[in-house]
Amino acid sequence: MSHPTKVQLIERQTSHQWYINFPAAIAQAMDFSKGEQVQWTIADKGHLILSREAVPPDPIDLKKTPPSSPKSKRS
């Protein structure tokens, strides 16, 4: 899932504030709550990592199984 988002800047006399808004579809898919605290980590100049302290459980428990190994044929 990918959504383009603009970085916004509000310039005041004494401060500058930068904003990045989450599109509603992403916030809903991630099950964010109003006022939830998150933490940004700079991975490099092209990637930010957003981390949450309290992660809600997945609505569906997906069991991941490793791919089965190919069966060898005997002659």
JSON list of C-alpha atoms in Angstrom, two decimals:
[
{"chain": "A", "resi": 1, "resn": "MET", "atom": "CA", "xyz": [0.00, 0.00, 0.00]},
{"chain": "A", "resi": 2, "resn": "SER", "atom": "CA", "xyz": [1.46, 3.34, -1.01]},
{"chain": "A", "resi": 3, "resn": "HIS", "atom": "CA", "xyz": [0.05, 6.86, -0.74]},
{"chain": "A", "resi": 4, "resn": "PRO", "atom": "CA", "xyz": [1.85, 10.05, -1.80]},
{"chain": "A", "resi": 5, "resn": "THR", "atom": "CA", "xyz": [1.91, 12.61, 1.02]},
{"chain": "A", "resi": 6, "resn": "LYS", "atom": "CA", "xyz": [3.22, 16.18, 1.08]},
{"chain": "A", "resi": 7, "resn": "VAL", "atom": "CA", "xyz": [5.46, 17.53, 3.83]},
{"chain": "A", "resi": 8, "resn": "GLN", "atom": "CA", "xyz": [4.02, 20.78, 5.13]},
{"chain": "A", "resi": 9, "resn": "LEU", "atom": "CA", "xyz": [5.81, 23.66, 6.85]},
{"chain": "A", "resi": 10, "resn": "ILE", "atom": "CA", "xyz": [4.19, 26.29, 9.05]},
{"chain": "A", "resi": 11, "resn": "GLU", "atom": "CA", "xyz": [6.53, 29.23, 9.61]},
{"chain": "A", "resi": 12, "resn": "ARG", "atom": "CA", "xyz": [5.90, 31.46, 12.59]},
{"chain": "A", "resi": 13, "resn": "GLN", "atom": "CA", "xyz": [7.99, 34.35, 13.89]},
{"chain": "A", "resi": 14, "resn": "THR", "atom": "CA", "xyz": [9.61, 32.24, 16.60]},
{"chain": "A", "resi": 15, "resn": "SER", "atom": "CA", "xyz": [9.36, 28.69, 15.28]},
{"chain": "A", "resi": 16, "resn": "HIS", "atom": "CA", "xyz": [8.99, 26.42, 12.29]},
{"chain": "A", "resi": 17, "resn": "GLN", "atom": "CA", "xyz": [6.78, 23.34, 12.47]},
{"chain": "A", "resi": 18, "resn": "TRP", "atom": "CA", "xyz": [6.88, 20.48, 9.97]},
{"chain": "A", "resi": 19, "resn": "TYR", "atom": "CA", "xyz": [3.90, 18.20, 9.44]},
{"chain": "A", "resi": 20, "resn": "ILE", "atom": "CA", "xyz": [3.40, 14.88, 7.71]},
{"chain": "A", "resi": 21, "resn": "ASN", "atom": "CA", "xyz": [-0.21, 13.73, 7.69]},
{"chain": "A", "resi": 22, "resn": "PHE", "atom": "CA", "xyz": [-1.24, 10.11, 7.39]},
{"chain": "A", "resi": 23, "resn": "PRO", "atom": "CA", "xyz": [-3.90, 9.41, 4.78]},
{"chain": "A", "resi": 24, "resn": "ALA", "atom": "CA", "xyz": [-7.02, 7.99, 6.45]},
{"chain": "A", "resi": 25, "resn": "ALA", "atom": "CA", "xyz": [-6.60, 4.64, 4.64]},
{"chain": "A", "resi": 26, "resn": "ILE", "atom": "CA", "xyz": [-3.15, 4.12, 6.19]},
{"chain": "A", "resi": 27, "resn": "ALA", "atom": "CA", "xyz": [-4.24, 5.21, 9.67]},
{"chain": "A", "resi": 28, "resn": "GLN", "atom": "CA", "xyz": [-7.21, 2.84, 9.53]},
{"chain": "A", "resi": 29, "resn": "ALA", "atom": "CA", "xyz": [-5.16, -0.07, 8.15]},
{"chain": "A", "resi": 30, "resn": "MET", "atom": "CA", "xyz": [-2.62, 0.41, 10.94]},
{"chain": "A", "resi": 31, "resn": "ASP", "atom": "CA", "xyz": [-5.41, 0.74, 13.55]},
{"chain": "A", "resi": 32, "resn": "PHE", "atom": "CA", "xyz": [-4.01, 4.01, 14.94]},
{"chain": "A", "resi": 33, "resn": "SER", "atom": "CA", "xyz": [-5.76, 5.66, 17.89]},
{"chain": "A", "resi": 34, "resn": "LYS", "atom": "CA", "xyz": [-6.29, 9.39, 18.39]},
{"chain": "A", "resi": 35, "resn": "GLY", "atom": "CA", "xyz": [-3.41, 10.81, 20.44]},
{"chain": "A", "resi": 36, "resn": "GLU", "atom": "CA", "xyz": [-1.28, 7.67, 20.10]},
{"chain": "A", "resi": 37, "resn": "GLN", "atom": "CA", "xyz": [2.44, 8.24, 20.71]},
{"chain": "A", "resi": 38, "resn": "VAL", "atom": "CA", "xyz": [4.84, 7.05, 18.01]},
{"chain": "A", "resi": 39, "resn": "GLN", "atom": "CA", "xyz": [8.57, 7.41, 17.53]},
{"chain": "A", "resi": 40, "resn": "TRP", "atom": "CA", "xyz": [10.46, 8.28, 14.35]},
{"chain": "A", "resi": 41, "resn": "THR", "atom": "CA", "xyz": [13.90, 6.82, 13.67]},
{"chain": "A", "resi": 42, "resn": "ILE", "atom": "CA", "xyz": [16.05, 8.08, 10.81]},
{"chain": "A", "resi": 43, "resn": "ALA", "atom": "CA", "xyz": [17.36, 5.04, 8.94]},
{"chain": "A", "resi": 44, "resn": "ASP", "atom": "CA", "xyz": [19.02, 7.18, 6.25]},
{"chain": "A", "resi": 45, "resn": "LYS", "atom": "CA", "xyz": [18.08, 10.28, 4.23]},
{"chain": "A", "resi": 46, "resn": "GLY", "atom": "CA", "xyz": [15.60, 8.25, 2.20]},
{"chain": "A", "resi": 47, "resn": "HIS", "atom": "CA", "xyz": [13.87, 6.26, 4.95]},
{"chain": "A", "resi": 48, "resn": "LEU", "atom": "CA", "xyz": [12.11, 7.02, 8.22]},
{"chain": "A", "resi": 49, "resn": "ILE", "atom": "CA", "xyz": [11.00, 4.20, 10.51]},
{"chain": "A", "resi": 50, "resn": "LEU", "atom": "CA", "xyz": [7.85, 4.74, 12.55]},
{"chain": "A", "resi": 51, "resn": "SER", "atom": "CA", "xyz": [7.64, 2.63, 15.71]},
{"chain": "A", "resi": 52, "resn": "ARG", "atom": "CA", "xyz": [4.79, 2.12, 18.16]},
{"chain": "A", "resi": 53, "resn": "GLU", "atom": "CA", "xyz": [5.00, 1.09, 21.79]},
{"chain": "A", "resi": 54, "resn": "ALA", "atom": "CA", "xyz": [1.57, -0.55, 21.93]},
{"chain": "A", "resi": 55, "resn": "VAL", "atom": "CA", "xyz": [0.79, -2.59, 18.84]},
{"chain": "A", "resi": 56, "resn": "PRO", "atom": "CA", "xyz": [-2.79, -3.86, 18.47]},
{"chain": "A", "resi": 57, "resn": "PRO", "atom": "CA", "xyz": [-3.17, -7.56, 17.67]},
{"chain": "A", "resi": 58, "resn": "ASP", "atom": "CA", "xyz": [-3.73, -8.59, 14.06]},
{"chain": "A", "resi": 59, "resn": "PRO", "atom": "CA", "xyz": [-7.43, -9.18, 13.36]},
{"chain": "A", "resi": 60, "resn": "ILE", "atom": "CA", "xyz": [-6.63, -12.49, 11.64]},
{"chain": "A", "resi": 61, "resn": "ASP", "atom": "CA", "xyz": [-3.97, -14.89, 12.89]},
{"chain": "A", "resi": 62, "resn": "LEU", "atom": "CA", "xyz": [-1.93, -15.75, 9.81]},
{"chain": "A", "resi": 63, "resn": "LYS", "atom": "CA", "xyz": [0.21, -18.82, 10.19]},
{"chain": "A", "resi": 64, "resn": "LYS", "atom": "CA", "xyz": [3.20, -18.67, 7.93]},
{"chain": "A", "resi": 65, "resn": "THR", "atom": "CA", "xyz": [4.45, -22.03, 6.69]},
{"chain": "A", "resi": 66, "resn": "PRO", "atom": "CA", "xyz": [7.77, -22.53, 4.98]},
{"chain": "A", "resi": 67, "resn": "PRO", "atom": "CA", "xyz": [7.59, -23.62, 1.34]},
{"chain": "A", "resi": 68, "resn": "SER", "atom": "CA", "xyz": [7.65, -27.39, 0.98]},
{"chain": "A", "resi": 69, "resn": "SER", "atom": "CA", "xyz": [10.89, -28.86, -0.27]},
{"chain": "A", "resi": 70, "resn": "PRO", "atom": "CA", "xyz": [10.85, -30.34, -3.77]},
{"chain": "A", "resi": 71, "resn": "LYS", "atom": "CA", "xyz": [10.37, -34.11, -3.76]},
{"chain": "A", "resi": 72, "resn": "SER", "atom": "CA", "xyz": [13.21, -35.99, -5.37]},
{"chain": "A", "resi": 73, "resn": "LYS", "atom": "CA", "xyz": [12.32, -38.63, -7.94]},
{"chain": "A", "resi": 74, "resn": "ARG", "atom": "CA", "xyz": [13.91, -42.03, -7.66]},
{"chain": "A", "resi": 75, "resn": "SER", "atom": "CA", "xyz": [14.52, -44.11, -10.77]}
]
